[in-house]
């Protein structure tokens, strides 16, 4: 990480994109790639949890998503799948899930857990735990429950993505953390 800070401006933390592979992304979720038709369900398939609502699979059109971010989101009740239509290159900022069991919060009074407006507890992601991944080709990303994420981000003016989550994820399970409170913006080039 390289840090630059012009006077009275936020600190810009430069990240180096990591190519998303099943191995490099495993702490955050899965990278799902093509498999032969008829292959039986196995560990290389998306291990989904859509049990807390009605699944929603849709195409979202995103515009003007430059290669920088200062806000993270997580979903505490659902896995999420994202992929670009056409296999175009895109990027995703991530940090490991930091959900905390409410019983643990009661036991450890000194913990820095925060209660979300949806009722669950989490520890805000640390600046040093933020990574950015490059996703290219015909694959998609499955985010584990609670994985912090920013994006999709991309160089083009507009891109279409397929998205699998619950029908009400963005209404009842959309916790946000702003690094602007720490005076930080993450940026990267590729």
JSON list of C-alpha atoms in Angstrom, two decimals:
[
{"chain": "A", "resi": 1, "resn": "UNK", "atom": "CA", "xyz": [0.00, 0.00, 0.00]},
{"chain": "A", "resi": 2, "resn": "UNK", "atom": "CA", "xyz": [1.25, 3.43, -0.92]},
{"chain": "A", "resi": 3, "resn": "UNK", "atom": "CA", "xyz": [-0.12, 6.45, 0.95]},
{"chain": "A", "resi": 4, "resn": "UNK", "atom": "CA", "xyz": [-0.26, 10.04, -0.30]},
{"chain": "A", "resi": 5, "resn": "UNK", "atom": "CA", "xyz": [-1.94, 12.97, 1.41]},
{"chain": "A", "resi": 6, "resn": "UNK", "atom": "CA", "xyz": [-2.10, 16.44, -0.06]},
{"chain": "A", "resi": 7, "resn": "UNK", "atom": "CA", "xyz": [-2.64, 19.15, 2.55]},
{"chain": "A", "resi": 8, "resn": "UNK", "atom": "CA", "xyz": [-6.23, 19.20, 3.96]},
{"chain": "A", "resi": 9, "resn": "UNK", "atom": "CA", "xyz": [-7.26, 16.37, 1.63]},
{"chain": "A", "resi": 10, "resn": "UNK", "atom": "CA", "xyz": [-8.20, 12.82, 2.56]},
{"chain": "A", "resi": 11, "resn": "UNK", "atom": "CA", "xyz": [-5.45, 10.22, 2.63]},
{"chain": "A", "resi": 12, "resn": "UNK", "atom": "CA", "xyz": [-5.37, 8.31, -0.67]},
{"chain": "A", "resi": 13, "resn": "UNK", "atom": "CA", "xyz": [-4.35, 4.69, -0.15]},
{"chain": "A", "resi": 14, "resn": "UNK", "atom": "CA", "xyz": [-3.18, 3.07, -3.40]},
{"chain": "A", "resi": 15, "resn": "UNK", "atom": "CA", "xyz": [-4.02, -0.61, -3.65]},
{"chain": "A", "resi": 16, "resn": "UNK", "atom": "CA", "xyz": [-2.60, -3.12, -6.10]},
{"chain": "A", "resi": 17, "resn": "UNK", "atom": "CA", "xyz": [-5.30, -5.27, -7.74]},
{"chain": "A", "resi": 18, "resn": "UNK", "atom": "CA", "xyz": [-5.04, -9.01, -7.13]},
{"chain": "A", "resi": 19, "resn": "UNK", "atom": "CA", "xyz": [-6.29, -11.37, -9.86]},
{"chain": "A", "resi": 20, "resn": "UNK", "atom": "CA", "xyz": [-9.35, -13.16, -8.48]},
{"chain": "A", "resi": 21, "resn": "UNK", "atom": "CA", "xyz": [-8.78, -16.92, -8.45]},
{"chain": "A", "resi": 22, "resn": "UNK", "atom": "CA", "xyz": [-10.43, -19.59, -6.32]},
{"chain": "A", "resi": 23, "resn": "UNK", "atom": "CA", "xyz": [-7.30, -19.60, -4.12]},
{"chain": "A", "resi": 24, "resn": "UNK", "atom": "CA", "xyz": [-6.70, -15.82, -3.85]},
{"chain": "A", "resi": 25, "resn": "UNK", "atom": "CA", "xyz": [-10.36, -15.02, -3.09]},
{"chain": "A", "resi": 26, "resn": "UNK", "atom": "CA", "xyz": [-11.22, -17.86, -0.66]},
{"chain": "A", "resi": 27, "resn": "UNK", "atom": "CA", "xyz": [-11.23, -15.66, 2.49]},
{"chain": "A", "resi": 28, "resn": "UNK", "atom": "CA", "xyz": [-14.00, -13.53, 0.98]},
{"chain": "A", "resi": 29, "resn": "UNK", "atom": "CA", "xyz": [-16.06, -16.02, -1.01]},
{"chain": "A", "resi": 30, "resn": "UNK", "atom": "CA", "xyz": [-15.69, -18.00, -4.20]},
{"chain": "A", "resi": 31, "resn": "UNK", "atom": "CA", "xyz": [-14.65, -17.46, -7.80]},
{"chain": "A", "resi": 32, "resn": "UNK", "atom": "CA", "xyz": [-16.99, -19.54, -9.94]},
{"chain": "A", "resi": 33, "resn": "UNK", "atom": "CA", "xyz": [-15.77, -20.58, -13.38]},
{"chain": "A", "resi": 34, "resn": "UNK", "atom": "CA", "xyz": [-17.32, -22.63, -16.18]},
{"chain": "A", "resi": 35, "resn": "UNK", "atom": "CA", "xyz": [-17.78, -26.35, -15.63]},
{"chain": "A", "resi": 36, "resn": "UNK", "atom": "CA", "xyz": [-18.96, -29.07, -18.02]},
{"chain": "A", "resi": 37, "resn": "UNK", "atom": "CA", "xyz": [-22.72, -29.38, -18.48]},
{"chain": "A", "resi": 38, "resn": "UNK", "atom": "CA", "xyz": [-24.10, -32.25, -16.43]},
{"chain": "A", "resi": 39, "resn": "UNK", "atom": "CA", "xyz": [-21.34, -32.14, -13.81]},
{"chain": "A", "resi": 40, "resn": "UNK", "atom": "CA", "xyz": [-22.69, -32.97, -10.34]},
{"chain": "A", "resi": 41, "resn": "UNK", "atom": "CA", "xyz": [-22.92, -30.29, -7.66]},
{"chain": "A", "resi": 42, "resn": "UNK", "atom": "CA", "xyz": [-19.68, -29.92, -5.76]},
{"chain": "A", "resi": 43, "resn": "UNK", "atom": "CA", "xyz": [-17.32, -27.59, -3.92]},
{"chain": "A", "resi": 44, "resn": "UNK", "atom": "CA", "xyz": [-16.48, -25.61, -7.09]},
{"chain": "A", "resi": 45, "resn": "UNK", "atom": "CA", "xyz": [-20.13, -24.57, -7.42]},
{"chain": "A", "resi": 46, "resn": "UNK", "atom": "CA", "xyz": [-21.42, -21.48, -5.61]},
{"chain": "A", "resi": 47, "resn": "UNK", "atom": "CA", "xyz": [-22.21, -22.42, -2.01]},
{"chain": "A", "resi": 48, "resn": "UNK", "atom": "CA", "xyz": [-25.25, -20.19, -1.59]},
{"chain": "A", "resi": 49, "resn": "UNK", "atom": "CA", "xyz": [-27.35, -19.15, 1.38]},
{"chain": "A", "resi": 50, "resn": "UNK", "atom": "CA", "xyz": [-30.58, -17.62, 0.14]},
{"chain": "A", "resi": 51, "resn": "UNK", "atom": "CA", "xyz": [-32.66, -19.15, 2.96]},
{"chain": "A", "resi": 52, "resn": "UNK", "atom": "CA", "xyz": [-33.86, -15.93, 4.58]},
{"chain": "A", "resi": 53, "resn": "UNK", "atom": "CA", "xyz": [-36.07, -14.62, 1.81]},
{"chain": "A", "resi": 54, "resn": "UNK", "atom": "CA", "xyz": [-37.03, -14.68, -1.84]},
{"chain": "A", "resi": 55, "resn": "UNK", "atom": "CA", "xyz": [-34.03, -14.90, -4.20]},
{"chain": "A", "resi": 56, "resn": "UNK", "atom": "CA", "xyz": [-33.67, -12.09, -6.74]},
{"chain": "A", "resi": 57, "resn": "UNK", "atom": "CA", "xyz": [-31.61, -12.65, -9.88]},
{"chain": "A", "resi": 58, "resn": "UNK", "atom": "CA", "xyz": [-31.39, -9.55, -12.05]},
{"chain": "A", "resi": 59, "resn": "UNK", "atom": "CA", "xyz": [-29.24, -7.54, -14.43]},
{"chain": "A", "resi": 60, "resn": "UNK", "atom": "CA", "xyz": [-28.08, -4.22, -13.09]},
{"chain": "A", "resi": 61, "resn": "UNK", "atom": "CA", "xyz": [-26.75, -1.43, -15.28]},
{"chain": "A", "resi": 62, "resn": "UNK", "atom": "CA", "xyz": [-24.03, 0.56, -13.57]},
{"chain": "A", "resi": 63, "resn": "UNK", "atom": "CA", "xyz": [-22.51, 3.81, -14.78]},
{"chain": "A", "resi": 64, "resn": "UNK", "atom": "CA", "xyz": [-19.45, 5.84, -13.84]},
{"chain": "A", "resi": 65, "resn": "UNK", "atom": "CA", "xyz": [-17.82, 3.55, -11.29]},
{"chain": "A", "resi": 66, "resn": "UNK", "atom": "CA", "xyz": [-14.21, 4.80, -11.25]},
{"chain": "A", "resi": 67, "resn": "UNK", "atom": "CA", "xyz": [-11.32, 2.89, -9.67]},
{"chain": "A", "resi": 68, "resn": "UNK", "atom": "CA", "xyz": [-11.66, 4.38, -6.18]},
{"chain": "A", "resi": 69, "resn": "UNK", "atom": "CA", "xyz": [-13.90, 3.94, -3.14]},
{"chain": "A", "resi": 70, "resn": "UNK", "atom": "CA", "xyz": [-14.36, 5.03, 0.46]},
{"chain": "A", "resi": 71, "resn": "UNK", "atom": "CA", "xyz": [-17.55, 3.16, 1.40]},
{"chain": "A", "resi": 72, "resn": "UNK", "atom": "CA", "xyz": [-17.99, -0.54, 2.13]},
{"chain": "A", "resi": 73, "resn": "UNK", "atom": "CA", "xyz": [-21.19, -2.59, 2.40]},
{"chain": "A", "resi": 74, "resn": "UNK", "atom": "CA", "xyz": [-21.94, -6.00, 3.83]},
{"chain": "A", "resi": 75, "resn": "UNK", "atom": "CA", "xyz": [-24.98, -8.26, 3.93]},
{"chain": "A", "resi": 76, "resn": "UNK", "atom": "CA", "xyz": [-25.34, -10.22, 7.19]},
{"chain": "A", "resi": 77, "resn": "UNK", "atom": "CA", "xyz": [-28.08, -12.59, 6.03]},
{"chain": "A", "resi": 78, "resn": "UNK", "atom": "CA", "xyz": [-27.29, -13.64, 2.48]},
{"chain": "A", "resi": 79, "resn": "UNK", "atom": "CA", "xyz": [-24.55, -14.63, 0.08]},
{"chain": "A", "resi": 80, "resn": "UNK", "atom": "CA", "xyz": [-24.34, -12.49, -3.05]},
{"chain": "A", "resi": 81, "resn": "UNK", "atom": "CA", "xyz": [-23.18, -13.32, -6.57]},
{"chain": "A", "resi": 82, "resn": "UNK", "atom": "CA", "xyz": [-21.89, -10.74, -9.05]},
{"chain": "A", "resi": 83, "resn": "UNK", "atom": "CA", "xyz": [-20.55, -11.10, -12.58]},
{"chain": "A", "resi": 84, "resn": "UNK", "atom": "CA", "xyz": [-20.11, -8.92, -15.64]},
{"chain": "A", "resi": 85, "resn": "UNK", "atom": "CA", "xyz": [-22.18, -9.69, -18.67]},
{"chain": "A", "resi": 86, "resn": "UNK", "atom": "CA", "xyz": [-19.73, -10.44, -21.48]},
{"chain": "A", "resi": 87, "resn": "UNK", "atom": "CA", "xyz": [-16.83, -11.29, -19.17]},
{"chain": "A", "resi": 88, "resn": "UNK", "atom": "CA", "xyz": [-15.42, -7.75, -19.19]},
{"chain": "A", "resi": 89, "resn": "UNK", "atom": "CA", "xyz": [-12.77, -6.79, -16.64]},
{"chain": "A", "resi": 90, "resn": "UNK", "atom": "CA", "xyz": [-14.07, -5.30, -13.40]},
{"chain": "A", "resi": 91, "resn": "UNK", "atom": "CA", "xyz": [-12.85, -4.80, -9.84]},
{"chain": "A", "resi": 92, "resn": "UNK", "atom": "CA", "xyz": [-14.17, -5.35, -6.34]},
{"chain": "A", "resi": 93, "resn": "UNK", "atom": "CA", "xyz": [-12.83, -3.92, -3.09]},
{"chain": "A", "resi": 94, "resn": "UNK", "atom": "CA", "xyz": [-13.24, -6.40, -0.21]},
{"chain": "A", "resi": 95, "resn": "UNK", "atom": "CA", "xyz": [-12.46, -7.10, 3.44]},
{"chain": "A", "resi": 96, "resn": "UNK", "atom": "CA", "xyz": [-13.16, -10.26, 5.41]},
{"chain": "A", "resi": 97, "resn": "UNK", "atom": "CA", "xyz": [-16.51, -10.66, 7.18]},
{"chain": "A", "resi": 98, "resn": "UNK", "atom": "CA", "xyz": [-16.45, -9.20, 10.67]},
{"chain": "A", "resi": 99, "resn": "UNK", "atom": "CA", "xyz": [-19.85, -10.23, 12.02]},
{"chain": "A", "resi": 100, "resn": "UNK", "atom": "CA", "xyz": [-19.93, -10.76, 15.77]},
{"chain": "A", "resi": 101, "resn": "UNK", "atom": "CA", "xyz": [-22.37, -13.01, 17.63]},
{"chain": "A", "resi": 102, "resn": "UNK", "atom": "CA", "xyz": [-24.55, -11.00, 20.03]},
{"chain": "A", "resi": 103, "resn": "UNK", "atom": "CA", "xyz": [-23.63, -13.38, 22.89]},
{"chain": "A", "resi": 104, "resn": "UNK", "atom": "CA", "xyz": [-19.93, -12.61, 22.28]},
{"chain": "A", "resi": 105, "resn": "UNK", "atom": "CA", "xyz": [-20.68, -8.88, 22.51]},
{"chain": "A", "resi": 106, "resn": "UNK", "atom": "CA", "xyz": [-22.35, -9.41, 25.89]},
{"chain": "A", "resi": 107, "resn": "UNK", "atom": "CA", "xyz": [-19.35, -11.42, 27.19]},
{"chain": "A", "resi": 108, "resn": "UNK", "atom": "CA", "xyz": [-16.68, -9.01, 25.87]},
{"chain": "A", "resi": 109, "resn": "UNK", "atom": "CA", "xyz": [-17.84, -5.59, 26.97]},
{"chain": "A", "resi": 110, "resn": "UNK", "atom": "CA", "xyz": [-14.62, -3.95, 25.72]},
{"chain": "A", "resi": 111, "resn": "UNK", "atom": "CA", "xyz": [-14.94, -5.18, 22.13]},
{"chain": "A", "resi": 112, "resn": "UNK", "atom": "CA", "xyz": [-15.30, -2.54, 19.42]},
{"chain": "A", "resi": 113, "resn": "UNK", "atom": "CA", "xyz": [-18.44, -4.14, 17.99]},
{"chain": "A", "resi": 114, "resn": "UNK", "atom": "CA", "xyz": [-21.10, -1.90, 16.49]},
{"chain": "A", "resi": 115, "resn": "UNK", "atom": "CA", "xyz": [-24.78, -2.76, 16.20]},
{"chain": "A", "resi": 116, "resn": "UNK", "atom": "CA", "xyz": [-26.19, -2.20, 12.72]},
{"chain": "A", "resi": 117, "resn": "UNK", "atom": "CA", "xyz": [-29.55, -0.58, 12.16]},
{"chain": "A", "resi": 118, "resn": "UNK", "atom": "CA", "xyz": [-30.74, -4.10, 11.23]},
{"chain": "A", "resi": 119, "resn": "UNK", "atom": "CA", "xyz": [-29.80, -5.51, 14.66]},
{"chain": "A", "resi": 120, "resn": "UNK", "atom": "CA", "xyz": [-26.67, -7.58, 14.00]},
{"chain": "A", "resi": 121, "resn": "UNK", "atom": "CA", "xyz": [-23.24, -6.77, 15.43]},
{"chain": "A", "resi": 122, "resn": "UNK", "atom": "CA", "xyz": [-19.99, -6.28, 13.53]},
{"chain": "A", "resi": 123, "resn": "UNK", "atom": "CA", "xyz": [-16.49, -4.92, 13.93]},
{"chain": "A", "resi": 124, "resn": "UNK", "atom": "CA", "xyz": [-15.78, -2.18, 11.36]},
{"chain": "A", "resi": 125, "resn": "UNK", "atom": "CA", "xyz": [-13.22, -3.27, 8.76]},
{"chain": "A", "resi": 126, "resn": "UNK", "atom": "CA", "xyz": [-9.64, -2.15, 9.37]},
{"chain": "A", "resi": 127, "resn": "UNK", "atom": "CA", "xyz": [-7.89, -0.06, 6.72]},
{"chain": "A", "resi": 128, "resn": "UNK", "atom": "CA", "xyz": [-5.07, -2.62, 6.50]},
{"chain": "A", "resi": 129, "resn": "UNK", "atom": "CA", "xyz": [-7.57, -5.43, 5.77]},
{"chain": "A", "resi": 130, "resn": "UNK", "atom": "CA", "xyz": [-8.85, -3.87, 2.52]},
{"chain": "A", "resi": 131, "resn": "UNK", "atom": "CA", "xyz": [-7.93, -5.50, -0.80]},
{"chain": "A", "resi": 132, "resn": "UNK", "atom": "CA", "xyz": [-9.02, -5.00, -4.38]},
{"chain": "A", "resi": 133, "resn": "UNK", "atom": "CA", "xyz": [-9.54, -7.87, -6.82]},
{"chain": "A", "resi": 134, "resn": "UNK", "atom": "CA", "xyz": [-9.52, -7.89, -10.60]},
{"chain": "A", "resi": 135, "resn": "UNK", "atom": "CA", "xyz": [-12.17, -10.15, -12.14]},
{"chain": "A", "resi": 136, "resn": "UNK", "atom": "CA", "xyz": [-11.74, -10.98, -15.81]},
{"chain": "A", "resi": 137, "resn": "UNK", "atom": "CA", "xyz": [-13.34, -13.40, -18.23]},
{"chain": "A", "resi": 138, "resn": "UNK", "atom": "CA", "xyz": [-16.38, -15.64, -17.93]},
{"chain": "A", "resi": 139, "resn": "UNK", "atom": "CA", "xyz": [-16.57, -16.05, -14.16]},
{"chain": "A", "resi": 140, "resn": "UNK", "atom": "CA", "xyz": [-18.48, -14.62, -11.27]},
{"chain": "A", "resi": 141, "resn": "UNK", "atom": "CA", "xyz": [-17.85, -13.87, -7.62]},
{"chain": "A", "resi": 142, "resn": "UNK", "atom": "CA", "xyz": [-19.83, -15.34, -4.74]},
{"chain": "A", "resi": 143, "resn": "UNK", "atom": "CA", "xyz": [-19.43, -13.21, -1.59]},
{"chain": "A", "resi": 144, "resn": "UNK", "atom": "CA", "xyz": [-19.65, -14.97, 1.75]},
{"chain": "A", "resi": 145, "resn": "UNK", "atom": "CA", "xyz": [-22.22, -13.72, 4.23]},
{"chain": "A", "resi": 146, "resn": "UNK", "atom": "CA", "xyz": [-20.82, -10.55, 5.84]},
{"chain": "A", "resi": 147, "resn": "UNK", "atom": "CA", "xyz": [-17.99, -9.94, 3.34]},
{"chain": "A", "resi": 148, "resn": "UNK", "atom": "CA", "xyz": [-17.37, -6.21, 3.11]},
{"chain": "A", "resi": 149, "resn": "UNK", "atom": "CA", "xyz": [-17.38, -5.02, -0.50]},
{"chain": "A", "resi": 150, "resn": "UNK", "atom": "CA", "xyz": [-17.15, -1.91, -2.69]},
{"chain": "A", "resi": 151, "resn": "UNK", "atom": "CA", "xyz": [-18.09, -2.20, -6.32]},
{"chain": "A", "resi": 152, "resn": "UNK", "atom": "CA", "xyz": [-18.34, -3.42, -8.97]},
{"chain": "A", "resi": 153, "resn": "UNK", "atom": "CA", "xyz": [-15.85, -0.82, -10.22]},
{"chain": "A", "resi": 154, "resn": "UNK", "atom": "CA", "xyz": [-14.62, -0.54, -13.81]},
{"chain": "A", "resi": 155, "resn": "UNK", "atom": "CA", "xyz": [-12.88, 1.65, -16.39]},
{"chain": "A", "resi": 156, "resn": "UNK", "atom": "CA", "xyz": [-15.71, 1.79, -18.97]},
{"chain": "A", "resi": 157, "resn": "UNK", "atom": "CA", "xyz": [-18.45, 4.41, -18.77]},
{"chain": "A", "resi": 158, "resn": "UNK", "atom": "CA", "xyz": [-21.12, 1.76, -18.23]},
{"chain": "A", "resi": 159, "resn": "UNK", "atom": "CA", "xyz": [-21.33, -1.99, -17.64]},
{"chain": "A", "resi": 160, "resn": "UNK", "atom": "CA", "xyz": [-24.06, -4.55, -17.03]},
{"chain": "A", "resi": 161, "resn": "UNK", "atom": "CA", "xyz": [-23.79, -7.11, -14.22]},
{"chain": "A", "resi": 162, "resn": "UNK", "atom": "CA", "xyz": [-25.88, -9.99, -13.11]},
{"chain": "A", "resi": 163, "resn": "UNK", "atom": "CA", "xyz": [-26.63, -10.01, -9.41]},
{"chain": "A", "resi": 164, "resn": "UNK", "atom": "CA", "xyz": [-28.07, -12.75, -7.19]},
{"chain": "A", "resi": 165, "resn": "UNK", "atom": "CA", "xyz": [-29.20, -11.75, -3.71]},
{"chain": "A", "resi": 166, "resn": "UNK", "atom": "CA", "xyz": [-32.55, -11.58, -1.91]},
{"chain": "A", "resi": 167, "resn": "UNK", "atom": "CA", "xyz": [-35.46, -9.50, -3.16]},
{"chain": "A", "resi": 168, "resn": "UNK", "atom": "CA", "xyz": [-35.14, -7.14, -0.18]},
{"chain": "A", "resi": 169, "resn": "UNK", "atom": "CA", "xyz": [-31.37, -7.25, 0.50]},
{"chain": "A", "resi": 170, "resn": "UNK", "atom": "CA", "xyz": [-30.85, -3.55, -0.20]},
{"chain": "A", "resi": 171, "resn": "UNK", "atom": "CA", "xyz": [-33.75, -2.63, 2.08]},
{"chain": "A", "resi": 172, "resn": "UNK", "atom": "CA", "xyz": [-33.31, -4.90, 5.14]},
{"chain": "A", "resi": 173, "resn": "UNK", "atom": "CA", "xyz": [-29.68, -6.12, 4.98]},
{"chain": "A", "resi": 174, "resn": "UNK", "atom": "CA", "xyz": [-27.42, -3.34, 3.69]},
{"chain": "A", "resi": 175, "resn": "UNK", "atom": "CA", "xyz": [-24.92, -2.22, 6.36]},
{"chain": "A", "resi": 176, "resn": "UNK", "atom": "CA", "xyz": [-22.46, 0.47, 5.29]},
{"chain": "A", "resi": 177, "resn": "UNK", "atom": "CA", "xyz": [-19.12, 1.62, 6.68]},
{"chain": "A", "resi": 178, "resn": "UNK", "atom": "CA", "xyz": [-17.51, 4.84, 5.47]},
{"chain": "A", "resi": 179, "resn": "UNK", "atom": "CA", "xyz": [-13.73, 5.14, 5.54]},
{"chain": "A", "resi": 180, "resn": "UNK", "atom": "CA", "xyz": [-14.17, 8.89, 5.03]},
{"chain": "A", "resi": 181, "resn": "UNK", "atom": "CA", "xyz": [-14.69, 8.98, 8.81]},
{"chain": "A", "resi": 182, "resn": "UNK", "atom": "CA", "xyz": [-11.01, 7.89, 8.97]},
{"chain": "A", "resi": 183, "resn": "UNK", "atom": "CA", "xyz": [-10.10, 10.44, 6.26]},
{"chain": "A", "resi": 184, "resn": "UNK", "atom": "CA", "xyz": [-9.32, 7.65, 3.77]},
{"chain": "A", "resi": 185, "resn": "UNK", "atom": "CA", "xyz": [-10.07, 6.98, 0.10]},
{"chain": "A", "resi": 186, "resn": "UNK", "atom": "CA", "xyz": [-8.83, 3.80, -1.59]},
{"chain": "A", "resi": 187, "resn": "UNK", "atom": "CA", "xyz": [-7.62, 4.08, -5.17]},
{"chain": "A", "resi": 188, "resn": "UNK", "atom": "CA", "xyz": [-5.98, 1.78, -7.69]},
{"chain": "A", "resi": 189, "resn": "UNK", "atom": "CA", "xyz": [-4.80, 1.54, -11.29]},
{"chain": "A", "resi": 190, "resn": "UNK", "atom": "CA", "xyz": [-4.39, -1.49, -13.48]}
]
